[in-house]
Coordinates of C-alpha atoms in Angstrom, one line a residue:
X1 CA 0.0 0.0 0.0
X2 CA 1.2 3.9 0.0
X3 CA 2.2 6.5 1.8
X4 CA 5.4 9.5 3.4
X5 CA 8.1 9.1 5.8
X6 CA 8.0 11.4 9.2
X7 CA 10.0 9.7 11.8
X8 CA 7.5 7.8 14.6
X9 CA 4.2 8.3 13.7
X10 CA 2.0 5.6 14.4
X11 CA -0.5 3.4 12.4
X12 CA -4.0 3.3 13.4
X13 CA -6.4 0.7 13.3
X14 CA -10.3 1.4 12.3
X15 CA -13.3 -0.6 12.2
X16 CA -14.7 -0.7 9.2
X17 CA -15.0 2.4 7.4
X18 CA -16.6 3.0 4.1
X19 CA -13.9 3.4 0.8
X20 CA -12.6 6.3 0.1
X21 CA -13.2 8.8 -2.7
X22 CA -10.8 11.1 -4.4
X23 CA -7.6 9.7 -2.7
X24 CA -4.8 7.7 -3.8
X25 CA -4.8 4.2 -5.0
X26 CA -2.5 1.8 -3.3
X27 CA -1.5 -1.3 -4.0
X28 CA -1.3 -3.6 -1.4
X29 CA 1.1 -7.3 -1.4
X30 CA 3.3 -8.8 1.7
X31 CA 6.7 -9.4 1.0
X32 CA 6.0 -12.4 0.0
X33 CA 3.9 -12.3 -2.4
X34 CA 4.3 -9.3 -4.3
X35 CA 3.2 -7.3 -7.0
X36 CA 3.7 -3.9 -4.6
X37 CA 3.7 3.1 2.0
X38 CA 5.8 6.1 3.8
X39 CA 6.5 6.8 7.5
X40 CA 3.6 7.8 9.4
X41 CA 0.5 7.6 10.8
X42 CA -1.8 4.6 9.1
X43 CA -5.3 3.5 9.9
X44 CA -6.4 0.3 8.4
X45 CA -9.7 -1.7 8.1
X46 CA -9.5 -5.5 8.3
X47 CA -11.4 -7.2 5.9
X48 CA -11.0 -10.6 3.7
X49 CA -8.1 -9.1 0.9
X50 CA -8.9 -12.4 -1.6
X51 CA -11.4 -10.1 -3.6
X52 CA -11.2 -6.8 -5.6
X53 CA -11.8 -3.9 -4.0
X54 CA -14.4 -1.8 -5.8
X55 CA -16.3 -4.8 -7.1
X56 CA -19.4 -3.8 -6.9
X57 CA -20.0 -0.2 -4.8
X58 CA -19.1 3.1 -5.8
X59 CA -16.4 3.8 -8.6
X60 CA -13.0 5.2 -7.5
X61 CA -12.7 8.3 -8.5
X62 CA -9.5 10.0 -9.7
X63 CA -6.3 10.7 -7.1
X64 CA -6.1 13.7 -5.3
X65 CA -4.7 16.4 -7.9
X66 CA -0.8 16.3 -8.6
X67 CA 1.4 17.2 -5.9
X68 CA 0.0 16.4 -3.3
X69 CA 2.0 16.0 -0.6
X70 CA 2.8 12.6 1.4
X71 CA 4.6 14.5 4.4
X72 CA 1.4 16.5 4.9
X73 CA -0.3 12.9 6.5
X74 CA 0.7 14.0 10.0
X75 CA -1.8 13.7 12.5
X76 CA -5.9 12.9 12.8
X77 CA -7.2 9.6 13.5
X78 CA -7.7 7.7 16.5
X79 CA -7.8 3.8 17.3
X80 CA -5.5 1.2 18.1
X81 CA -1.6 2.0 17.0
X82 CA -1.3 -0.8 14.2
X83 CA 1.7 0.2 12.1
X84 CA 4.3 3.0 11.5
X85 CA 5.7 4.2 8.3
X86 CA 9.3 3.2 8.2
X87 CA 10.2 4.1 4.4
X88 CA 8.9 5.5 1.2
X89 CA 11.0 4.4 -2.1
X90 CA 11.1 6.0 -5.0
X91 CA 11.9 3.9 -8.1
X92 CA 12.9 6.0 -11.0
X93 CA 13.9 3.2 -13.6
X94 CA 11.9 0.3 -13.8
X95 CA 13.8 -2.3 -12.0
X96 CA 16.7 -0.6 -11.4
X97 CA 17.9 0.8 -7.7
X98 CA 15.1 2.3 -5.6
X99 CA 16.0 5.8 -3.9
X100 CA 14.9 5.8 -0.2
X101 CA 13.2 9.8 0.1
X102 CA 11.6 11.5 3.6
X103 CA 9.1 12.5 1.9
X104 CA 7.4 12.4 -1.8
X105 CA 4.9 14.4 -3.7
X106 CA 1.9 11.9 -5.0
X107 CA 0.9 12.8 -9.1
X108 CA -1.9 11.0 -10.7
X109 CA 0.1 8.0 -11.0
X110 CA 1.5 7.6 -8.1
X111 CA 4.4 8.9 -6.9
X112 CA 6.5 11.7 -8.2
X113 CA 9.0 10.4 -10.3
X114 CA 8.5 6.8 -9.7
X115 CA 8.6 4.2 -12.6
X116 CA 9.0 7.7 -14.9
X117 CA 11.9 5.7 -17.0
X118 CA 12.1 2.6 -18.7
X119 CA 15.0 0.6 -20.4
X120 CA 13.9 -0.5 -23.6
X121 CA 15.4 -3.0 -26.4
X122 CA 15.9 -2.5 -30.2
X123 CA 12.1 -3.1 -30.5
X124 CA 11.3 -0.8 -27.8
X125 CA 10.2 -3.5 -25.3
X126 CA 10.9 -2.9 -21.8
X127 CA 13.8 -4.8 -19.9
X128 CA 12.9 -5.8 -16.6
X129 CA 14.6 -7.7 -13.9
X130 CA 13.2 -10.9 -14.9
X131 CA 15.2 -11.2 -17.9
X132 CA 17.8 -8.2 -17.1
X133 CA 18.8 -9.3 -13.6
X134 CA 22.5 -6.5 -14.4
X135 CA 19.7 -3.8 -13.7
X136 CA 19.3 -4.6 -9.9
X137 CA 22.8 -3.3 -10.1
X138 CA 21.9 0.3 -11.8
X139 CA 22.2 2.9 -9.0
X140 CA 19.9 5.7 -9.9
X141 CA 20.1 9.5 -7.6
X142 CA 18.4 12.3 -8.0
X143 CA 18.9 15.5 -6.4
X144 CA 17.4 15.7 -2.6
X145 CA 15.0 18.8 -3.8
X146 CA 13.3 17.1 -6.6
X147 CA 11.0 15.4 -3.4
X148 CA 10.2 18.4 -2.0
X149 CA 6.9 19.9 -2.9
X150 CA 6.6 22.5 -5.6
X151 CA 9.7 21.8 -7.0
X152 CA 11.1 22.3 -11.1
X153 CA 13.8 20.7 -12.5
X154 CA 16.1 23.5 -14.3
X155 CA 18.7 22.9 -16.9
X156 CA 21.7 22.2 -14.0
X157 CA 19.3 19.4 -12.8
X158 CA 20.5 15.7 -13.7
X159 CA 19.1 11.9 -12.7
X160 CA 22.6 10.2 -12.5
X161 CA 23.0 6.9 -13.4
X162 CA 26.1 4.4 -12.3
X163 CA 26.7 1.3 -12.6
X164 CA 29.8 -1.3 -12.1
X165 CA 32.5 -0.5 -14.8
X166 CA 30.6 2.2 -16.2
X167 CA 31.0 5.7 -15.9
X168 CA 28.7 8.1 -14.6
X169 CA 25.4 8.8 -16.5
X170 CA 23.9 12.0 -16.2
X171 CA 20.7 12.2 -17.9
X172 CA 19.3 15.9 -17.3
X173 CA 15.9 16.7 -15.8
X174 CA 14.4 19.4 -17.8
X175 CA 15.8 19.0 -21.5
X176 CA 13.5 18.7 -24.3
X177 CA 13.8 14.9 -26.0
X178 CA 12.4 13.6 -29.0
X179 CA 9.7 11.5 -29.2
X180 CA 10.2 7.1 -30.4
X181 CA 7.1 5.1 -31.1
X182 CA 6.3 1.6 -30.5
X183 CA 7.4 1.5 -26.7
X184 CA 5.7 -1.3 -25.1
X185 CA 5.4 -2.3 -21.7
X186 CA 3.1 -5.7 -20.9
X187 CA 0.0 -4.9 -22.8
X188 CA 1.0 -1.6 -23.2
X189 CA 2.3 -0.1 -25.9
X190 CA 2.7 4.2 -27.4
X191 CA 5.2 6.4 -27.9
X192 CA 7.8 8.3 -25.2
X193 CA 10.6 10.6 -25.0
X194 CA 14.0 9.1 -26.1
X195 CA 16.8 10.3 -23.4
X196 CA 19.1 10.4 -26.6
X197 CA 22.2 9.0 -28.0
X198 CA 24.9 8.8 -25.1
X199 CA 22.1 7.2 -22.8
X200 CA 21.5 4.7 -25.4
X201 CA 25.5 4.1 -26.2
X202 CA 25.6 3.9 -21.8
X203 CA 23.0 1.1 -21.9
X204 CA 23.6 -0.8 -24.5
X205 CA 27.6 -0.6 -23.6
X206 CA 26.4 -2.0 -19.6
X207 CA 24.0 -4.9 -21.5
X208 CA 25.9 -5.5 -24.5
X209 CA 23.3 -4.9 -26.9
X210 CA 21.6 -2.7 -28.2
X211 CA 19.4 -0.3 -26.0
X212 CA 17.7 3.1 -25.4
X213 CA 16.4 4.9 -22.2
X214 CA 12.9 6.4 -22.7
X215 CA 10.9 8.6 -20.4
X216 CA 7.0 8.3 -20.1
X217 CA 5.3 10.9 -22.2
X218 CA 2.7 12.3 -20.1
X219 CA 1.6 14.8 -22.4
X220 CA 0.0 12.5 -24.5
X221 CA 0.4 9.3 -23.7
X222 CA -1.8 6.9 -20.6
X223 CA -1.6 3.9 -19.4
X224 CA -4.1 1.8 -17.5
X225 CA -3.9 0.4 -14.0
X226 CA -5.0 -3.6 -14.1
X227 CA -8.7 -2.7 -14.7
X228 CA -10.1 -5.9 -12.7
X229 CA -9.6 -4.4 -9.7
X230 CA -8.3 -0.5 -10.2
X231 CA -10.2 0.8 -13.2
X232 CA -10.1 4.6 -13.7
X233 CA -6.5 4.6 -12.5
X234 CA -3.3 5.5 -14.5
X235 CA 0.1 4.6 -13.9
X236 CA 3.3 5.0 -15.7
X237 CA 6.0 2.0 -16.7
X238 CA 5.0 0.3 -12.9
X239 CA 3.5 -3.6 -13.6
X240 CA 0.1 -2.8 -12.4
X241 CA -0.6 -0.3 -9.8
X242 CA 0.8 2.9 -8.5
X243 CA 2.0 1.9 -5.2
X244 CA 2.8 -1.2 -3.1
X245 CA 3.3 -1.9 0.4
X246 CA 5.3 -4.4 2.5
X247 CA 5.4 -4.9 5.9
X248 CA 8.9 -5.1 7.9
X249 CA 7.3 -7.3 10.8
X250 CA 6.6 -9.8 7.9
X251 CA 9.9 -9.8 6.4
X252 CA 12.2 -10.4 9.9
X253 CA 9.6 -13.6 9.9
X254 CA 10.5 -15.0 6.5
X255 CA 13.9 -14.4 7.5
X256 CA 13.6 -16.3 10.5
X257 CA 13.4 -19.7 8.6
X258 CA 15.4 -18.8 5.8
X259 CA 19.7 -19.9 5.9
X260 CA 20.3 -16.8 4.4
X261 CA 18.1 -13.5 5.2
X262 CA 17.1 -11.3 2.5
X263 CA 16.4 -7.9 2.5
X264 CA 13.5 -5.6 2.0
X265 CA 15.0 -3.9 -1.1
X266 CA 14.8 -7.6 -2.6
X267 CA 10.9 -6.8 -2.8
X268 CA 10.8 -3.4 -4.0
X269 CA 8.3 -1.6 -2.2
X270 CA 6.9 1.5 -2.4
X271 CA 6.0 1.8 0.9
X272 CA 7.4 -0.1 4.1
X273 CA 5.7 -0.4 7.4
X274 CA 7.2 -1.3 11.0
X275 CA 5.2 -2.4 14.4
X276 CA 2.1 -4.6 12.6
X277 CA 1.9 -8.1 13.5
X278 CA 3.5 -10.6 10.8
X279 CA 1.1 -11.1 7.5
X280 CA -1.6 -9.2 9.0
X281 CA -1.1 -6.4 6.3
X282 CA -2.9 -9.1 4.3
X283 CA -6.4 -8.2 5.7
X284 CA -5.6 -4.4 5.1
X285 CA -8.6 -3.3 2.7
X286 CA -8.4 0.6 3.6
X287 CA -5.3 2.0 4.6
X288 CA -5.4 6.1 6.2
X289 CA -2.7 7.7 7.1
X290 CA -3.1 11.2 8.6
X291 CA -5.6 13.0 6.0
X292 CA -5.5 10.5 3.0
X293 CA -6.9 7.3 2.6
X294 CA -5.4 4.1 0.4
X295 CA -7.3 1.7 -0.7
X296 CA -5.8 -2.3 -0.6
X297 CA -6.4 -3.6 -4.0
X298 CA -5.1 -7.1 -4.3
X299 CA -2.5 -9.2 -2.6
X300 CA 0.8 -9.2 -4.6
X301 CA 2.2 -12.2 -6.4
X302 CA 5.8 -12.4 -6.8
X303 CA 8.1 -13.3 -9.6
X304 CA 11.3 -14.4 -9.4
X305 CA 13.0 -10.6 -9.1
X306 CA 13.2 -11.2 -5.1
X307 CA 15.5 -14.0 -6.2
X308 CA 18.3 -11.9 -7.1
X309 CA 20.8 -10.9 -5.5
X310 CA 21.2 -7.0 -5.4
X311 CA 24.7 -6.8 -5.2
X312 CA 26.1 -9.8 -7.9
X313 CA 23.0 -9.6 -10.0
X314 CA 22.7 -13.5 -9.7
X315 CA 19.9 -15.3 -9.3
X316 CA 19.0 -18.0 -6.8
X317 CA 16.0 -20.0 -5.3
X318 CA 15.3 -18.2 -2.6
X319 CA 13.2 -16.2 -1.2
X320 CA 10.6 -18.0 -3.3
X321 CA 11.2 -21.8 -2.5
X322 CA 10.5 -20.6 1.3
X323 CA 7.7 -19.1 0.4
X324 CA 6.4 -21.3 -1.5
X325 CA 5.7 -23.9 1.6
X326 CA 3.8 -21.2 3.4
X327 CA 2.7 -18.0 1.2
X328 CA 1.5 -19.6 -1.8
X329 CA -1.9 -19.4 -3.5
X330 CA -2.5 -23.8 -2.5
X331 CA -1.6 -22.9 0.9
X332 CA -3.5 -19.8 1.5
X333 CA -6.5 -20.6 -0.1
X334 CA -7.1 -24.8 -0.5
X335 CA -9.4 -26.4 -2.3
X336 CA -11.6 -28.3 -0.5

């Protein structure tokens, strides 16, 4: 699920109230299971996750308008502490490093500057993890003040890029780019702004073949949430949804019973929580945190991305043979 990063603010529990309108979208998955917060305040209802929120009821309406700020959930709500935000994470290349931010503006698609970049190959389809693994090694910064509210990139403004054996990559924030067609992520597919010839010599240098860094073309272009269970919702290059939560309480249990802990990172989150009860984020249907409520769409099913390991790029069995025994779909939900 989503949300800002205060230092402790507590989560709040709430019994069952009624889904919000014309507030953020968030995406809700354990570490575990993941398709996909920030550090405050959270309310949640508990309800059976295992069906679509919105199915039936009122249609969400759109996010709150662009810009608004995460760091302004301090405060309200009242109930049983259930959680605190630990961490919000920022993602500004698909599958590449995250950037871990004290606070973050939310757009219309979730948040500011999140999933905003995509590698692409010579067709224009995106790389991910799960055929890329080198990109879990792509560090990606951006300067401090591009998180703070009501901030514009200027023409000294860069995204830098490293990577190992590669030289820095600065790929500035406010240029004009020209436009490529035929980008496609999943179903997806339109046109985008090409970050030019010395990102795509970078790239295709780091994977040995040819590729080009594109940035989502909001002007023209939209892109659908996964309209079983979010329709009206936008997103940028993200799988599915805008935001995702995972829960640290959950995590220091998997590692538990695993020879080798992972870490959160492993899971890419959007938002991380601290001081719930193991799993229990599963039951989380409404999330509020201060003044704006998320809504819990779906758990999140994992691929093999936690599988690899950040710092090699290599890919191994676990987390998901672990999880497999206890998190899975036939062990959550039997058939009887």
């Amino acid at each position: 699920m989503p949300i800002v990063l205060p230092a402790d603010r507590e989560a709040q529990h709430e019994t069952a109230p009624q889904p919000a309108k014309n507030l953020p979208l968030c995406r809700q998955g354990s570490p575990f299971q993941l398709p996909s917060l920030h550090c405050q305040p959270v309310q949640s209802t508990s309800t059976t996750c295992h069906r679509p929120a919105y199915r039936g009821g009122d249609k969400p309406m759109a996010m709150e308008k662009a810009a608004s700020f995460l760091s302004s959930l301090i405060g309200g709500g009242g109930g049983e502490p259930a959680a605190t935000v630990k961490s919000i994470l920022i993602y500004p290349i698909k599958s590449c490093r995250g950037i871990a931010v004290p606070q973050a503006p939310i757009a219309s698609t979730g948040f500011l500057w999140d999933r905003q970049w995509v590698v692409v190959n010579a067709k224009g389809r995106a790389y991910t993890q799960r055929v890329e693994p080198k990109l879990a090694l792509v560090q990606v910064d951006m300067p401090p003040e591009a998180f703070a509210e009501g901030w514009h990139p200027t023409a000294d403004d860069h995204m830098v890029i490293t990577a190992p054996g590669m030289d820095p990559l600065k790929i500035p924030l406010a240029a004009e780019c020209a436009t490529i067609d035929d980008v496609s992520v999943w179903e997806w597919s339109g046109s985008a702004y090409d970050e030019g010839a010395e990102a795509a010599e970078w790239f295709s240098t780091y994977f040995e073949k040819p590729s080009q860094l594109v940035r989502f073309k909001e002007a023209s272009e939209t892109r659908s949430c996964f309209q079983d269970y979010s329709p009206g919702y936008k997103i940028m290059f993200s799988d599915c949804f805008p935001f995702l939560i995972a829960s640290q309480g959950s995590l220091d249990a998997l590692n538990e019973i695993l020879k080798e802990p992972v870490p959160m990172n492993r899971f890419r989150p959007n938002i991380l929580v601290d001081g719930c009860h193991p799993y229990s984020e599963d039951l989380w249907k409404t999330i509020k945190i201060n003044n704006l409520t998320f809504e819990g769409v779906k758990l999140c099913n994992r691929c093999k991305v936690p599988n690899i390991n950040l710092y090699n790029g290599i890919h191994g069995p676990e987390p998901t043979e672990t999880l497999l025994t206890f998190r899975s779909d036939q062990v959550l939900r039997p058939s009887f």
